[in-house]
mmCIF file of C-alpha atoms in Angstrom:
data_model
loop_
_atom_site.group_PDB
_atom_site.id
_atom_site.type_symbol
_atom_site.label_atom_id
_atom_site.label_comp_id
_atom_site.label_asym_id
_atom_site.label_seq_id
_atom_site.Cartn_x
_atom_site.Cartn_y
_atom_site.Cartn_z
ATOM 1 C CA MET A 1 161.237 142.987 157.267
ATOM 2 C CA ILE A 2 160.148 139.841 155.407
ATOM 3 C CA TYR A 3 157.532 141.838 153.529
ATOM 4 C CA ALA A 4 160.076 144.464 152.504
ATOM 5 C CA ARG A 5 162.469 141.804 151.264
ATOM 6 C CA PHE A 6 159.640 140.167 149.330
ATOM 7 C CA LEU A 7 158.749 143.489 147.683
ATOM 8 C CA ALA A 8 162.372 144.189 146.808
ATOM 9 C CA LYS A 9 162.735 140.713 145.248
ATOM 10 C CA ALA A 10 159.458 141.098 143.312
ATOM 11 C CA GLN A 11 160.591 144.496 142.063
ATOM 12 C CA GLY A 12 163.862 143.102 140.890
ATOM 13 C CA CYS A 13 162.161 140.264 138.992
ATOM 14 C CA LEU A 14 159.285 142.325 137.487
ATOM 15 C CA ARG A 15 160.927 145.698 136.826
ATOM 16 C CA LEU A 16 160.840 146.602 133.136
ATOM 17 C CA ARG A 17 164.118 147.622 131.656
ATOM 18 C CA SER A 18 162.794 149.206 128.495
ATOM 19 C CA LEU A 19 161.876 152.893 128.847
ATOM 20 C CA LEU A 20 159.445 152.679 125.963
ATOM 21 C CA VAL A 21 157.563 149.765 127.563
ATOM 22 C CA ARG A 22 157.401 151.553 130.908
ATOM 23 C CA GLN A 23 156.008 154.669 129.233
ATOM 24 C CA CYS A 24 153.422 152.705 127.306
ATOM 25 C CA LEU A 25 152.321 150.838 130.462
ATOM 26 C CA ALA A 26 151.904 154.116 132.387
ATOM 27 C CA GLU A 27 149.935 155.634 129.496
ATOM 28 C CA LEU A 28 147.716 152.561 129.340
ATOM 29 C CA LEU A 29 146.872 152.770 133.019
ATOM 30 C CA GLY A 30 146.367 156.538 132.880
ATOM 31 C CA VAL A 31 144.012 156.397 129.905
ATOM 32 C CA PHE A 32 142.123 153.490 131.515
ATOM 33 C CA VAL A 33 141.471 155.499 134.656
ATOM 34 C CA LEU A 34 140.575 158.592 132.559
ATOM 35 C CA ILE A 35 137.967 156.736 130.490
ATOM 36 C CA MET A 36 136.660 154.722 133.431
ATOM 37 C CA ILE A 37 135.868 157.749 135.605
ATOM 38 C CA THR A 38 134.478 159.779 132.692
ATOM 39 C CA ILE A 39 132.262 156.982 131.369
ATOM 40 C CA SER A 40 131.092 155.981 134.834
ATOM 41 C CA ALA A 41 129.899 159.490 135.511
ATOM 42 C CA SER A 42 128.030 159.545 132.185
ATOM 43 C CA ALA A 43 126.545 156.121 132.806
ATOM 44 C CA GLN A 44 125.325 157.089 136.263
ATOM 45 C CA THR A 45 123.694 160.236 134.848
ATOM 46 C CA VAL A 46 121.966 158.407 131.931
ATOM 47 C CA THR A 47 120.820 155.275 133.756
ATOM 48 C CA SER A 48 119.470 157.170 136.739
ATOM 49 C CA GLU A 49 117.605 159.549 134.407
ATOM 50 C CA GLY A 50 119.329 162.486 136.000
ATOM 51 C CA LYS A 51 118.516 161.579 139.622
ATOM 52 C CA LYS A 52 122.092 160.628 140.533
ATOM 53 C CA GLY A 53 123.999 163.026 138.361
ATOM 54 C CA GLY A 54 123.816 165.631 135.656
ATOM 55 C CA TYR A 55 125.802 167.892 133.372
ATOM 56 C CA ILE A 56 127.808 169.415 136.240
ATOM 57 C CA SER A 57 128.747 166.034 137.766
ATOM 58 C CA SER A 58 129.860 164.738 134.369
ATOM 59 C CA ALA A 59 132.017 167.806 133.823
ATOM 60 C CA LEU A 60 133.490 167.492 137.266
ATOM 61 C CA ALA A 61 134.302 163.821 136.702
ATOM 62 C CA SER A 62 135.982 164.652 133.385
ATOM 63 C CA GLY A 63 138.229 167.274 135.044
ATOM 64 C CA VAL A 64 139.173 165.127 137.966
ATOM 65 C CA SER A 65 139.784 162.062 135.763
ATOM 66 C CA VAL A 66 142.242 164.043 133.671
ATOM 67 C CA MET A 67 144.085 165.144 136.846
ATOM 68 C CA VAL A 68 144.259 161.609 138.167
ATOM 69 C CA ALA A 69 145.350 160.236 134.770
ATOM 70 C CA ILE A 70 148.177 162.725 134.625
ATOM 71 C CA HIS A 71 149.335 161.706 138.080
ATOM 72 C CA ILE A 72 149.336 158.071 137.071
ATOM 73 C CA SER A 73 151.236 158.506 133.861
ATOM 74 C CA GLY A 74 153.184 161.490 134.230
ATOM 75 C CA GLY A 75 132.998 146.972 131.747
ATOM 76 C CA VAL A 76 129.370 147.469 131.249
ATOM 77 C CA SER A 77 127.037 146.758 134.195
ATOM 78 C CA ASP A 78 123.561 145.391 134.249
ATOM 79 C CA ALA A 79 122.201 148.940 134.905
ATOM 80 C CA ILE A 80 122.612 149.857 131.249
ATOM 81 C CA HIS A 81 120.503 146.875 130.162
ATOM 82 C CA HIS A 82 117.855 147.755 132.730
ATOM 83 C CA TYR A 83 117.666 151.356 131.552
ATOM 84 C CA SER A 84 117.533 150.478 127.852
ATOM 85 C CA ASN A 85 115.232 147.482 128.297
ATOM 86 C CA GLY A 86 117.881 145.300 126.805
ATOM 87 C CA THR A 87 118.005 147.223 123.534
ATOM 88 C CA LEU A 88 121.324 149.009 122.885
ATOM 89 C CA THR A 89 120.608 152.013 120.686
ATOM 90 C CA VAL A 90 122.591 154.980 119.431
ATOM 91 C CA THR A 91 119.673 157.390 118.932
ATOM 92 C CA GLY A 92 116.308 157.875 120.559
ATOM 93 C CA PRO A 93 115.010 158.597 124.060
ATOM 94 C CA ARG A 94 116.659 155.515 125.532
ATOM 95 C CA GLU A 95 120.007 155.670 123.712
ATOM 96 C CA THR A 96 123.068 154.688 125.710
ATOM 97 C CA ALA A 97 125.868 154.974 123.162
ATOM 98 C CA SER A 98 126.623 158.550 124.304
ATOM 99 C CA ILE A 99 127.770 157.098 127.628
ATOM 100 C CA PHE A 100 130.891 155.892 125.904
ATOM 101 C CA ALA A 101 131.583 158.182 122.880
ATOM 102 C CA THR A 102 130.677 161.667 121.844
ATOM 103 C CA TYR A 103 127.833 162.478 119.448
ATOM 104 C CA PRO A 104 126.755 165.886 118.061
ATOM 105 C CA ALA A 105 123.599 167.670 119.197
ATOM 106 C CA PRO A 106 120.755 167.456 116.632
ATOM 107 C CA TYR A 107 121.200 171.099 115.606
ATOM 108 C CA LEU A 108 124.960 170.814 115.077
ATOM 109 C CA SER A 109 126.317 170.462 111.535
ATOM 110 C CA LEU A 110 129.379 168.421 110.754
ATOM 111 C CA ARG A 111 131.348 171.538 109.752
ATOM 112 C CA ASN A 112 130.418 173.485 112.892
ATOM 113 C CA GLY A 113 131.189 170.464 115.044
ATOM 114 C CA PHE A 114 134.591 170.195 113.491
ATOM 115 C CA LEU A 115 135.304 173.861 114.197
ATOM 116 C CA ASP A 116 134.011 173.407 117.739
ATOM 117 C CA GLN A 117 136.499 170.602 118.411
ATOM 118 C CA VAL A 118 139.394 172.470 116.749
ATOM 119 C CA LEU A 119 138.672 175.556 118.859
ATOM 120 C CA GLY A 120 138.254 173.638 122.103
ATOM 121 C CA THR A 121 141.481 171.634 121.587
ATOM 122 C CA GLY A 122 143.352 174.727 120.526
ATOM 123 C CA ILE A 123 142.359 176.570 123.717
ATOM 124 C CA LEU A 124 143.331 173.506 125.734
ATOM 125 C CA VAL A 125 146.828 173.304 124.216
ATOM 126 C CA VAL A 126 147.445 177.072 124.450
ATOM 127 C CA SER A 127 146.486 176.995 128.121
ATOM 128 C CA ILE A 128 148.640 173.942 128.889
ATOM 129 C CA LEU A 129 151.639 175.487 127.205
ATOM 130 C CA ALA A 130 151.140 178.617 129.278
ATOM 131 C CA LEU A 131 150.843 176.581 132.495
ATOM 132 C CA ILE A 132 154.153 174.775 131.934
ATOM 133 C CA ASP A 133 156.157 177.627 130.330
ATOM 134 C CA SER A 134 158.923 178.391 132.831
ATOM 135 C CA ARG A 135 159.509 181.742 131.177
ATOM 136 C CA ASN A 136 155.900 182.755 131.614
ATOM 137 C CA LYS A 137 153.613 182.753 134.670
ATOM 138 C CA SER A 138 153.776 178.985 135.050
ATOM 139 C CA MET A 139 152.229 176.970 137.836
ATOM 140 C CA ALA A 140 154.216 175.755 140.795
ATOM 141 C CA LYS A 141 156.022 172.463 140.158
ATOM 142 C CA GLY A 142 153.787 169.534 140.941
ATOM 143 C CA MET A 143 150.569 171.528 140.581
ATOM 144 C CA GLU A 144 150.300 171.084 136.785
ATOM 145 C CA PRO A 145 147.863 168.179 136.923
ATOM 146 C CA LEU A 146 145.440 170.205 139.079
ATOM 147 C CA GLY A 147 145.646 173.092 136.608
ATOM 148 C CA VAL A 148 145.009 170.850 133.642
ATOM 149 C CA GLY A 149 142.100 169.183 135.397
ATOM 150 C CA LEU A 150 140.492 172.531 136.194
ATOM 151 C CA LEU A 151 141.134 173.568 132.563
ATOM 152 C CA VAL A 152 139.291 170.524 131.227
ATOM 153 C CA LEU A 153 136.472 171.194 133.706
ATOM 154 C CA SER A 154 136.079 174.751 132.486
ATOM 155 C CA LEU A 155 136.088 173.658 128.825
ATOM 156 C CA SER A 156 133.483 170.965 129.553
ATOM 157 C CA LEU A 157 131.236 173.485 131.273
ATOM 158 C CA ALA A 158 131.684 176.125 128.611
ATOM 159 C CA MET A 159 131.798 174.121 125.385
ATOM 160 C CA GLY A 160 130.370 170.700 126.121
ATOM 161 C CA ALA A 161 126.761 171.296 125.053
ATOM 162 C CA ASN A 162 127.422 170.929 121.321
ATOM 163 C CA CYS A 163 129.207 167.564 121.195
ATOM 164 C CA SER A 164 130.359 166.713 124.744
ATOM 165 C CA CYS A 165 133.782 168.326 124.265
ATOM 166 C CA ALA A 166 135.881 165.274 123.410
ATOM 167 C CA ILE A 167 139.116 167.250 122.695
ATOM 168 C CA ASN A 168 141.040 163.930 122.839
ATOM 169 C CA PRO A 169 141.002 161.091 120.292
ATOM 170 C CA ALA A 170 141.801 158.527 123.008
ATOM 171 C CA ARG A 171 138.708 159.638 124.911
ATOM 172 C CA ASP A 172 136.423 158.893 121.955
ATOM 173 C CA LEU A 173 137.825 156.276 119.568
ATOM 174 C CA GLY A 174 138.498 153.467 122.060
ATOM 175 C CA PRO A 175 135.059 153.560 123.705
ATOM 176 C CA ARG A 176 133.422 153.883 120.259
ATOM 177 C CA LEU A 177 135.143 150.730 119.067
ATOM 178 C CA PHE A 178 133.963 149.010 122.256
ATOM 179 C CA THR A 179 130.369 149.943 121.599
ATOM 180 C CA TYR A 180 130.693 148.628 118.063
ATOM 181 C CA VAL A 181 131.660 145.181 119.183
ATOM 182 C CA ALA A 182 129.551 145.129 122.382
ATOM 183 C CA GLY A 183 126.168 145.312 120.736
ATOM 184 C CA TRP A 184 125.478 148.861 119.520
ATOM 185 C CA GLY A 185 126.537 147.964 115.980
ATOM 186 C CA PRO A 186 127.751 149.952 113.028
ATOM 187 C CA GLN A 187 125.410 152.883 113.801
ATOM 188 C CA VAL A 188 128.040 154.214 116.230
ATOM 189 C CA PHE A 189 129.996 155.233 113.105
ATOM 190 C CA SER A 190 127.136 156.375 110.903
ATOM 191 C CA ALA A 191 125.241 158.403 113.486
ATOM 192 C CA GLY A 192 125.476 162.188 113.305
ATOM 193 C CA ASN A 193 126.214 162.171 109.566
ATOM 194 C CA TYR A 194 129.263 159.966 110.144
ATOM 195 C CA TRP A 195 130.471 162.030 113.055
ATOM 196 C CA TRP A 196 132.971 159.435 114.313
ATOM 197 C CA TRP A 197 136.037 160.886 112.509
ATOM 198 C CA VAL A 198 135.579 164.436 113.838
ATOM 199 C CA PRO A 199 136.724 163.714 117.469
ATOM 200 C CA ILE A 200 139.815 162.077 115.998
ATOM 201 C CA VAL A 201 140.910 164.535 113.330
ATOM 202 C CA ALA A 202 139.739 167.846 114.774
ATOM 203 C CA PRO A 203 141.703 167.568 118.072
ATOM 204 C CA MET A 204 144.890 166.882 116.112
ATOM 205 C CA VAL A 205 144.297 169.993 113.973
ATOM 206 C CA GLY A 206 143.422 171.990 117.037
ATOM 207 C CA SER A 207 146.453 170.901 118.993
ATOM 208 C CA ALA A 208 148.819 171.808 116.098
ATOM 209 C CA THR A 209 147.052 175.148 115.669
ATOM 210 C CA GLY A 210 147.168 175.901 119.400
ATOM 211 C CA THR A 211 150.886 175.104 119.544
ATOM 212 C CA ALA A 212 151.598 177.393 116.565
ATOM 213 C CA VAL A 213 149.533 180.216 118.032
ATOM 214 C CA TYR A 214 151.276 180.069 121.417
ATOM 215 C CA GLN A 215 154.723 179.933 119.818
ATOM 216 C CA LEU A 216 154.030 182.806 117.445
ATOM 217 C CA CYS A 217 152.213 185.010 119.977
ATOM 218 C CA VAL A 218 154.116 184.316 123.223
ATOM 219 C CA ALA A 219 157.096 181.884 123.221
ATOM 220 C CA PHE A 220 159.057 183.398 120.317
ATOM 221 C CA HIS A 221 158.974 186.822 121.997
ATOM 222 C CA HIS A 222 160.403 185.972 125.392
ATOM 223 C CA PRO A 223 163.415 188.207 126.200
ATOM 224 C CA PRO A 224 166.823 186.449 125.918
ATOM 225 C CA ASP A 225 168.396 184.954 129.013
ATOM 226 C CA GLU A 226 171.151 186.954 130.748
ATOM 227 C CA ASP A 227 173.685 184.317 129.762
ATOM 228 C CA ASP A 228 172.827 184.822 126.107
ATOM 229 C CA ALA A 229 172.682 188.621 126.155
ATOM 230 C CA PHE A 230 176.360 189.163 125.361
ATOM 231 C CA SER A 231 177.151 185.842 123.682
ATOM 232 C CA LEU A 232 178.494 185.552 120.174
ATOM 233 C CA PRO A 233 176.326 184.325 117.328
ATOM 234 C CA ALA A 234 176.045 180.604 117.051
ATOM 235 C CA THR A 235 178.193 180.455 113.888
ATOM 236 C CA GLU A 236 181.071 182.269 115.578
ATOM 237 C CA LYS A 237 180.783 180.316 118.817
ATOM 238 C CA ASP A 238 180.730 177.043 116.977
ATOM 239 C CA HIS A 239 183.882 177.737 114.963
ATOM 240 C CA ARG A 240 185.951 179.627 117.511
ATOM 241 C CA GLY A 241 188.841 177.606 118.863
ATOM 242 C CA THR A 242 188.215 174.608 116.613
ATOM 243 C CA GLU A 243 191.522 174.866 114.723
ATOM 244 C CA LYS A 244 193.659 171.748 114.896
ATOM 245 C CA ASP A 245 197.427 171.374 114.964
ATOM 246 C CA ILE A 246 198.707 169.471 111.948
ATOM 247 C CA ASP A 247 202.043 167.692 111.899
ATOM 248 C CA ILE A 248 203.828 168.539 108.659
ATOM 249 C CA PRO A 249 206.946 166.590 107.669
ATOM 250 C CA ILE A 250 210.186 168.617 107.649
ATOM 251 C CA PHE A 251 210.911 167.849 104.013
ATOM 252 C CA ALA A 252 207.580 169.336 102.982
ATOM 253 C CA VAL A 253 208.366 172.522 104.915
ATOM 254 C CA ASN A 254 211.861 172.751 103.326
ATOM 255 C CA LYS A 255 210.448 172.263 99.842
ATOM 256 C CA TYR A 256 207.879 174.989 100.406
ATOM 257 C CA VAL A 257 210.528 177.370 101.758
ATOM 258 C CA ASP A 258 212.866 176.698 98.838
ATOM 259 C CA THR A 259 210.117 177.333 96.312
ATOM 260 C CA TRP A 260 209.132 180.565 98.014
ATOM 261 C CA MET A 261 212.689 181.824 98.273
ATOM 262 C CA GLU A 262 213.426 181.039 94.630
ATOM 263 C CA GLY A 263 210.373 182.908 93.519
ATOM 264 C CA ASN A 264 211.289 185.922 95.626
ATOM 265 C CA SER A 265 215.054 185.827 94.749
ATOM 266 C CA VAL A 266 216.165 185.368 98.318
ATOM 267 C CA VAL A 267 219.791 184.268 98.915
ATOM 268 C CA VAL A 268 220.096 181.522 101.483
ATOM 269 C CA PRO A 269 223.311 181.303 103.533
ATOM 270 C CA ALA A 270 225.377 178.173 103.075
ATOM 271 C CA THR A 271 224.977 177.274 106.723
ATOM 272 C CA GLU A 272 221.207 176.997 106.226
ATOM 273 C CA HIS A 273 221.691 174.568 103.337
ATOM 274 C CA VAL A 274 223.909 172.446 105.529
ATOM 275 C CA LYS A 275 221.337 172.428 108.319
ATOM 276 C CA ARG A 276 218.549 171.331 105.944
ATOM 277 C CA GLU A 277 220.653 168.616 104.312
ATOM 278 C CA THR A 278 221.622 167.194 107.673
ATOM 279 C CA ALA A 279 218.112 167.393 109.089
ATOM 280 C CA PRO A 280 216.817 163.903 110.065
ATOM 281 C CA SER A 281 214.223 162.383 107.780
ATOM 282 C CA PRO A 282 210.788 161.820 109.319
#
């Protein structure tokens, strides 16, 4: 009971009122977990020289980390120094920069790498939109993180050989900045023919392209809802019944009637003139 009261009091004192701040805090924690699991799997693979992990384990870690990060929002150890003999390099047989950020394979050109990231991110976004589209074959409510995690796993296994399948600027830029200040130096930006901007720009282009493709090919062509099948066009619905009653003074009505009658040569009985003259002023 005391513990419950303490938690309630702490919640009342620490609870954030701003929705934006709460969203930013949740995103911060989610991205932290995402990067921590992904980088830890890569570090274990590299520093153990493949004895305690490999390509499959890294891909599995990436998929699971995305799932966990969605549920949440929704350091460098001494092992690296031992593996690299204390020399932090970006290229070569003992490079360790790829633990943190993505770099292209030696055979991959900058243009092909850009297209690779655009295609991978486009497929990711198209698939996510399909998973959450309630008018399509969407996943059961609450199962979306699992679906997205499996999707990232499949993309990592299918398209990760060229440049590690970043498909997310947050996955690459933050760790790359860390390696820049942590000892790897400016080569983290110049390596791969200045590859660093590709994992930032290409996913943005790919996500916009994937959204446009799904909307044009699927979402725009859903049949109308039953409620909208016999409804009026929006212009008619918006204007129907919007007329307002206006109070017009009696003298304005009388003046209009007199003008109309004079123009049409209508004879007004004397009693009507008496009624108008005795009508109370507004």
